[in-house]
Amino acid sequence: MKLNKKKLIIIFSIAILIVPDIIINFKKDIIIFSLIIISKICLLIFFSLILQKLTKSYFISYITLGFLYLSSSLIETINTCILNNYITLDNIKALFYTSKSEINEFYNQFYLYFLIPIFIFISFLFILKKIKIYNYNKNNHIIIYSIVSLFISISISTYLVFNSPQIFSGTNIIKYTFKKYYVKQHPFNIFYRAYELIISRSKFNKYKLQKDSFKFNVLNKTDSLDRPDIVILIIGERIRYSNWSINDYKKKTSPNLESIENIISFKNHYSNGNSTAGSIPYLITQATPQKPILAYSQKTIVSLFKEAGYKTTWISSQNIFDYIENKTEPDKVFELYNKKHTDLDILPVFDSIIKTKNKKFIVINMIGGHGSIPKSFNKFKPNSLLKKYPLSFKNKSIFINDYDNMIFLQDYVLSKIIKSTKHENLSSIILFTADHGCNLFENENLFGYGSSNPTEKETHIPLFIWGSDKFIKNNSKYSNLIKHQNLLTTNDNVFYTLADLADIKYTSYLNNQSISDSLYKEPSTRFVYINGTYKEYNNNNNNNNNNNNNNKTK
Ligand SMILES: [Zn+2]
C-alpha cells in the first residue's frame, strides 16, 4: 500500500481516537495487545464507513465519530493512566461526591496525565482541518467493507472471551462479550456509566419512603446490664492491613497501639468493596454485595443504636454521607471536612463528646489516606512532604514512606481516642476498620485502589477491637472475639458484631454473622461488590494476586 498524505492522516486519526485502548492494553502480551488493537481499529472503521455512507462527507462523519470517541477519550485516558481500567460507576461517584482534599490530591499527583487529553483534542482539531479539503468519493463496496470490519472486531472479542476463565463459568458468552468488550469499554463505557449513575439516583428516590419509615424493632429497649456505656465505630480511609507494625510490618508504624492492652487485631479481615462508594454502604448497613438493595431500603447502624436508646454522634473527617444519604440519622454531626484539617482535628471534638453523661454511640470516619500529614508525623524518609514526586514505580519507596507516615498518624489518633475512652472508666468498646485497602506498586506497578479486578491489597484491611476492663470482665463476647481473630471475617460482619457487643436484640439479627457470637460461622468465600455486581473470592486463594484465575464474576 502506498502511503499518501490522506492515508497517513487516516492512520493518525485512528491512533488518536483509540488512545485509552492503547494505554490500557499496553502492558499485555504482544499478541493479545495486537488482537485487541486490531479489534478496536475495525470497530472504528465500521462506524466511520457507515457514517460516510450516510453523510457522504469525510468532514461530517469525522465530527460525528469524533464526538463519540473524544468525549469518552478525554475521561478514559486519565482514568486508565491512574487506575489501569476504564472508568467505573464508583470512579464517577468518587469524582462527584469527593471531598475537596481528595480532588486536590488527584490534581497534584496526576496533572501530567491531563496533558494527554489536551494533546488528543488538539490533534483532533488538526485532523478535522485537514479532512475538510478532501472530497467524498463514491465507493460501491463501502457496505461490504464495513460488515467485514465489524465481523473481524466481533470475532477477535469472542476469541478473547473463549480464552478466558469465563468460558468455564457458565456465563452467557454472547452477552458477556457484548458487555465486556463493547459496552464497558471505550468509547461506549462512559455513556453506559452515566446511565448507571441515573439508575442509582433513582434507586435512592424509589426506596426513600420505605427507608424513612424503616425500623429495626429493637426488642430489649430497656437498659440491660450487659449493655456498654460507650460504643465507638471508627472507619479508616484507604487503610490496608499489612502496613501496621501491630500486624508484624517491619517498620514501626504503630508503636502506640502496640503499647495498649485489650486490643484484638483480626488477621483475615476484608472489605466488601475496593472503593469508598463501593464499600461504605456494606459497612454501616445490613446490605451485602449480594443484597445491595438493603443499603437503599434500610437505615444504618446509627438508627439501630438510636432505637436502643443511645445518643448518637458522627464525627466526619471526610464527606462520605452522599454514598448512603444518612446525614440526618445521627443526633449530632460534626463536619470537619468543610475546612482544611487533618485527622488530628478529630481529637478535641471527640474529647468534648466523650465526657457527656449518657449512653453514647459514636461514629468517626477518618480522612486517613486522603488527608495531609502534619510535619510532626514526618517519621519515614525520604517522602513527599516537602517536595512532590511524580507517581511512578521509580518513586515507589517515597510513596510507601508517605503511606507509612499516614499509618503512623492513624496509630496516634486511634490510641488517643482509646486512651480518652479508657479514662472515663466505663464499660466501653471501640471497633476500627477501613473502607478498603490500597496497592503500593506490588502488582504490575499498580498504585491506589478501585481497579476493576480488586487485588488482595485493595481489600485486606485491619480490624481492631478494643474493650475497656469493665466491658471485658465476665464477658463471653470478648473471649469469643479472641477465639475468632484468625478466622475469615468481612465488613459484612461489622453491623451484627456491634449490635451483639452492645447486646441489642432486634428482629433481623443474625447470630452466625456476629464475630463476637459463639455461633459465628466462618464463611468459605468472601464477596467484593464491584460496579453493581460482585466477585466471589475463595478464602484459600486470598493471597493469590492473579484473581483472574480464581474468582467468579456474577
Ligand atoms: Zn476510600
GROMACS .gro file of N, CA and C in nm, residues 57 96 152 166 177 181 220 231 300 342 368 387 393 433 442 445 455 474 548-549:
model
   60
   57SER      N    1  -1.980   1.257   0.347
   57SER     CA    2  -1.877   1.359   0.373
   57SER      C    3  -1.777   1.307   0.476
   96PHE      N    4  -1.770   1.297   4.174
   96PHE     CA    5  -1.879   1.389   4.204
   96PHE      C    6  -1.890   1.421   4.352
  152ILE      N    7  -1.469  -0.883   1.189
  152ILE     CA    8  -1.334  -0.907   1.244
  152ILE      C    9  -1.331  -0.865   1.392
  166GLN      N   10  -1.395  -1.717   3.180
  166GLN     CA   11  -1.539  -1.701   3.169
  166GLN      C   12  -1.606  -1.817   3.097
  177THR      N   13  -1.953  -1.112   2.612
  177THR     CA   14  -1.863  -1.048   2.515
  177THR      C   15  -1.913  -0.906   2.484
  181TYR      N   16  -1.655  -0.633   2.614
  181TYR     CA   17  -1.568  -0.577   2.510
  181TYR      C   18  -1.628  -0.459   2.435
  220ASN      N   19  -3.516  -0.530   7.312
  220ASN     CA   20  -3.480  -0.502   7.453
  220ASN      C   21  -3.438  -0.356   7.470
  231VAL      N   22  -2.005   0.298   7.283
  231VAL     CA   23  -1.970   0.214   7.168
  231VAL      C   24  -1.920   0.307   7.058
  300THR      N   25  -2.913   0.295   5.869
  300THR     CA   26  -2.778   0.249   5.903
  300THR      C   27  -2.769   0.209   6.051
  342THR      N   28  -0.665   1.802   5.946
  342THR     CA   29  -0.607   1.668   5.940
  342THR      C   30  -0.686   1.582   6.038
  368GLY      N   31  -0.791   0.969   5.673
  368GLY     CA   32  -0.685   0.871   5.650
  368GLY      C   33  -0.598   0.899   5.529
  387LYS      N   34   0.876   1.799   4.905
  387LYS     CA   35   0.890   1.805   4.760
  387LYS      C   36   0.795   1.702   4.698
  393PHE      N   37   0.664   0.402   3.941
  393PHE     CA   38   0.726   0.288   4.006
  393PHE      C   39   0.865   0.325   4.058
  433THR      N   40  -1.208  -0.027   6.159
  433THR     CA   41  -1.176  -0.096   6.035
  433THR      C   42  -1.168   0.009   5.924
  442GLU      N   43   0.285  -0.317   4.422
  442GLU     CA   44   0.335  -0.455   4.425
  442GLU      C   45   0.284  -0.540   4.310
  445ASN      N   46   0.292  -0.286   3.890
  445ASN     CA   47   0.306  -0.141   3.907
  445ASN      C   48   0.176  -0.071   3.945
  455THR      N   49  -0.733  -0.640   4.385
  455THR     CA   50  -0.624  -0.723   4.435
  455THR      C   51  -0.645  -0.749   4.584
  474ASN      N   52  -1.592  -1.072   8.286
  474ASN     CA   53  -1.701  -1.171   8.277
  474ASN      C   54  -1.782  -1.163   8.148
  548ASN      N   55  -0.775  -1.334   3.836
  548ASN     CA   56  -0.845  -1.378   3.715
  548ASN      C   57  -0.877  -1.526   3.716
  549ASN      N   58  -0.785  -1.601   3.777
  549ASN     CA   59  -0.799  -1.746   3.768
  549ASN      C   60  -0.877  -1.808   3.882
   0.00000   0.00000   0.00000
